[in-house]
Amino acid sequence: MPQPPLPSPEIFQHVRIIMGMVVGLSVARLLNGLVRIIQHPGQTRVYPVHIGWVLTLLLMLMHFWWWEFWLVTLHSWTFEIYLFLIIYAIILFFLSAFLFPDTISDYTGYEDFFISRRKWFFSFFALSVVFDLIDTLLNAEISRKGCTSG
């Protein structure tokens, strides 16, 4: 039996905390990776394309976090919306992990690692684009309802 939608103020705080933890882990992974490159410049060869993707993903994460704040105006929540947002945040985390893995000792540098994992990275990137389109439609619907309900 489906559960009724929950009121926004109570559930939004819960969803925001969970999303914030996953987004925070993603940002921390990217920033730690960049700092490691600065701290140990000779340890691993830098790949400019890799750095470009790191900066792009940092911007994507900031945009995601900002855009999702507007869900505070959502009047009712369902598990499907909650699950969608958590999966979206997890996809962004996976992208962060593909850019800065735990170790790249099996590779000659970030270029070698990035090239060898490009199918995974770009598959998750494509998935993030699909989720972003759906998320944009969800937020547009929320904005439309908010503008017409007053």
mmCIF file of C-alpha atoms in Angstrom:
data_model
loop_
_atom_site.group_PDB
_atom_site.id
_atom_site.type_symbol
_atom_site.label_atom_id
_atom_site.label_comp_id
_atom_site.label_asym_id
_atom_site.label_seq_id
_atom_site.Cartn_x
_atom_site.Cartn_y
_atom_site.Cartn_z
ATOM 1 C CA MET A 1 0.000 0.000 0.000
ATOM 2 C CA PRO A 2 1.519 3.380 -0.998
ATOM 3 C CA GLN A 3 2.276 5.834 1.765
ATOM 4 C CA PRO A 4 0.715 9.293 1.649
ATOM 5 C CA PRO A 5 3.043 12.180 0.802
ATOM 6 C CA LEU A 6 4.735 13.702 3.838
ATOM 7 C CA PRO A 7 4.618 17.430 4.638
ATOM 8 C CA SER A 8 7.566 19.451 3.373
ATOM 9 C CA PRO A 9 9.098 21.072 6.496
ATOM 10 C CA GLU A 10 9.679 17.810 8.351
ATOM 11 C CA ILE A 11 10.920 15.679 5.482
ATOM 12 C CA PHE A 12 12.948 18.367 3.702
ATOM 13 C CA GLN A 13 15.314 18.707 6.659
ATOM 14 C CA HIS A 14 15.885 14.948 6.624
ATOM 15 C CA VAL A 15 16.484 14.832 2.855
ATOM 16 C CA ARG A 16 18.768 17.861 3.007
ATOM 17 C CA ILE A 17 20.943 16.278 5.699
ATOM 18 C CA ILE A 18 21.352 13.024 3.749
ATOM 19 C CA MET A 19 22.084 14.859 0.483
ATOM 20 C CA GLY A 20 24.485 17.169 2.330
ATOM 21 C CA MET A 21 26.473 14.235 3.670
ATOM 22 C CA VAL A 22 26.883 12.688 0.212
ATOM 23 C CA VAL A 23 27.662 16.023 -1.457
ATOM 24 C CA GLY A 24 30.088 16.834 1.378
ATOM 25 C CA LEU A 25 31.912 13.539 0.842
ATOM 26 C CA SER A 26 32.148 14.323 -2.871
ATOM 27 C CA VAL A 27 33.522 17.830 -2.374
ATOM 28 C CA ALA A 28 35.952 16.583 0.289
ATOM 29 C CA ARG A 29 37.244 13.866 -2.046
ATOM 30 C CA LEU A 30 37.857 16.383 -4.845
ATOM 31 C CA LEU A 31 39.478 18.976 -2.584
ATOM 32 C CA ASN A 32 41.666 16.352 -0.876
ATOM 33 C CA GLY A 33 42.777 15.138 -4.302
ATOM 34 C CA LEU A 34 43.689 18.651 -5.415
ATOM 35 C CA VAL A 35 45.557 19.329 -2.167
ATOM 36 C CA ARG A 36 47.452 16.025 -2.537
ATOM 37 C CA ILE A 37 48.590 17.142 -6.001
ATOM 38 C CA ILE A 38 49.802 20.460 -4.553
ATOM 39 C CA GLN A 39 51.467 18.840 -1.539
ATOM 40 C CA HIS A 40 53.259 16.170 -3.580
ATOM 41 C CA PRO A 41 53.672 17.601 -7.107
ATOM 42 C CA GLY A 42 56.271 15.023 -8.140
ATOM 43 C CA GLN A 43 54.386 12.004 -6.870
ATOM 44 C CA THR A 44 51.882 11.708 -9.723
ATOM 45 C CA ARG A 45 51.852 13.256 -13.162
ATOM 46 C CA VAL A 46 49.134 15.872 -13.515
ATOM 47 C CA TYR A 47 46.770 15.643 -16.479
ATOM 48 C CA PRO A 48 45.168 19.003 -17.415
ATOM 49 C CA VAL A 49 41.992 17.322 -18.731
ATOM 50 C CA HIS A 50 41.643 15.570 -15.375
ATOM 51 C CA ILE A 51 41.989 18.879 -13.519
ATOM 52 C CA GLY A 52 39.379 20.390 -15.846
ATOM 53 C CA TRP A 53 36.944 17.613 -14.953
ATOM 54 C CA VAL A 54 37.676 18.094 -11.253
ATOM 55 C CA LEU A 55 36.831 21.797 -11.488
ATOM 56 C CA THR A 56 33.738 21.032 -13.576
ATOM 57 C CA LEU A 57 32.518 18.502 -11.030
ATOM 58 C CA LEU A 58 33.128 20.937 -8.160
ATOM 59 C CA LEU A 59 30.926 23.440 -9.980
ATOM 60 C CA MET A 60 28.305 20.735 -10.632
ATOM 61 C CA LEU A 61 28.254 19.844 -6.930
ATOM 62 C CA MET A 62 27.858 23.488 -5.879
ATOM 63 C CA HIS A 63 25.095 23.929 -8.436
ATOM 64 C CA PHE A 64 23.357 20.745 -7.285
ATOM 65 C CA TRP A 65 23.443 21.837 -3.661
ATOM 66 C CA TRP A 66 22.150 25.320 -4.469
ATOM 67 C CA TRP A 67 19.431 24.096 -6.823
ATOM 68 C CA GLU A 68 18.147 21.467 -4.378
ATOM 69 C CA PHE A 69 17.648 24.088 -1.687
ATOM 70 C CA TRP A 70 14.593 25.265 -3.577
ATOM 71 C CA LEU A 71 12.916 21.938 -2.838
ATOM 72 C CA VAL A 72 12.028 23.499 0.502
ATOM 73 C CA THR A 73 8.951 24.814 -1.330
ATOM 74 C CA LEU A 74 7.800 21.298 -2.262
ATOM 75 C CA HIS A 75 4.475 20.840 -0.482
ATOM 76 C CA SER A 76 4.540 17.060 -0.248
ATOM 77 C CA TRP A 77 7.249 14.449 -0.471
ATOM 78 C CA THR A 78 7.152 10.891 -1.705
ATOM 79 C CA PHE A 79 9.676 8.122 -1.296
ATOM 80 C CA GLU A 80 10.257 8.221 -5.065
ATOM 81 C CA ILE A 81 11.362 11.866 -4.942
ATOM 82 C CA TYR A 82 13.562 11.136 -1.931
ATOM 83 C CA LEU A 83 15.130 8.103 -3.621
ATOM 84 C CA PHE A 84 15.678 10.032 -6.850
ATOM 85 C CA LEU A 85 17.580 12.814 -5.048
ATOM 86 C CA ILE A 86 19.732 10.429 -3.052
ATOM 87 C CA ILE A 87 20.628 8.431 -6.168
ATOM 88 C CA TYR A 88 21.482 11.677 -7.977
ATOM 89 C CA ALA A 89 23.830 12.674 -5.141
ATOM 90 C CA ILE A 90 25.385 9.186 -5.182
ATOM 91 C CA ILE A 91 26.020 9.465 -8.936
ATOM 92 C CA LEU A 92 27.907 12.704 -8.291
ATOM 93 C CA PHE A 93 29.911 10.953 -5.573
ATOM 94 C CA PHE A 94 30.838 8.157 -7.984
ATOM 95 C CA LEU A 95 32.113 10.771 -10.440
ATOM 96 C CA SER A 96 34.268 12.234 -7.664
ATOM 97 C CA ALA A 97 35.644 8.788 -6.846
ATOM 98 C CA PHE A 98 36.464 8.177 -10.513
ATOM 99 C CA LEU A 99 38.471 11.402 -10.576
ATOM 100 C CA PHE A 100 40.373 10.700 -7.346
ATOM 101 C CA PRO A 101 40.497 6.992 -6.545
ATOM 102 C CA ASP A 102 41.954 5.691 -3.296
ATOM 103 C CA THR A 103 45.190 4.857 -5.094
ATOM 104 C CA ILE A 104 46.544 5.097 -8.624
ATOM 105 C CA SER A 105 49.698 3.132 -7.941
ATOM 106 C CA ASP A 106 48.775 0.688 -10.740
ATOM 107 C CA TYR A 107 48.858 3.549 -13.259
ATOM 108 C CA THR A 108 51.506 5.933 -14.564
ATOM 109 C CA GLY A 109 49.468 8.980 -13.540
ATOM 110 C CA TYR A 110 46.042 10.573 -13.668
ATOM 111 C CA GLU A 111 45.988 10.517 -17.465
ATOM 112 C CA ASP A 112 46.542 6.759 -17.569
ATOM 113 C CA PHE A 113 43.947 6.207 -14.841
ATOM 114 C CA PHE A 114 41.407 8.558 -16.427
ATOM 115 C CA ILE A 115 41.793 6.987 -19.890
ATOM 116 C CA SER A 116 41.472 3.463 -18.477
ATOM 117 C CA ARG A 117 38.289 4.374 -16.566
ATOM 118 C CA ARG A 118 36.751 6.689 -19.159
ATOM 119 C CA LYS A 119 33.844 4.341 -19.985
ATOM 120 C CA TRP A 120 32.822 4.257 -16.345
ATOM 121 C CA PHE A 121 33.328 7.987 -15.888
ATOM 122 C CA PHE A 122 31.402 9.023 -18.989
ATOM 123 C CA SER A 123 28.628 6.499 -18.320
ATOM 124 C CA PHE A 124 28.084 8.038 -14.897
ATOM 125 C CA PHE A 125 28.429 11.520 -16.375
ATOM 126 C CA ALA A 126 25.712 10.717 -18.953
ATOM 127 C CA LEU A 127 23.558 9.355 -16.141
ATOM 128 C CA SER A 128 24.087 12.605 -14.207
ATOM 129 C CA VAL A 129 22.888 14.581 -17.236
ATOM 130 C CA VAL A 130 19.703 12.485 -17.396
ATOM 131 C CA PHE A 131 19.143 12.945 -13.654
ATOM 132 C CA ASP A 132 19.789 16.673 -14.010
ATOM 133 C CA LEU A 133 17.155 16.964 -16.739
ATOM 134 C CA ILE A 134 14.593 15.146 -14.590
ATOM 135 C CA ASP A 135 15.586 17.251 -11.579
ATOM 136 C CA THR A 136 15.197 20.436 -13.619
ATOM 137 C CA LEU A 137 11.694 19.352 -14.644
ATOM 138 C CA LEU A 138 10.863 18.559 -11.011
ATOM 139 C CA ASN A 139 12.084 21.969 -9.843
ATOM 140 C CA ALA A 140 10.310 23.734 -12.715
ATOM 141 C CA GLU A 141 7.071 22.016 -11.727
ATOM 142 C CA ILE A 142 7.576 23.100 -8.129
ATOM 143 C CA SER A 143 8.230 26.688 -9.252
ATOM 144 C CA ARG A 144 5.192 26.667 -11.531
ATOM 145 C CA LYS A 145 2.920 25.400 -8.778
ATOM 146 C CA GLY A 146 4.407 27.900 -6.342
ATOM 147 C CA CYS A 147 3.752 30.802 -8.727
ATOM 148 C CA THR A 148 0.158 29.763 -9.487
ATOM 149 C CA SER A 149 -0.893 28.791 -5.968
ATOM 150 C CA GLY A 150 -0.533 32.281 -4.486
#
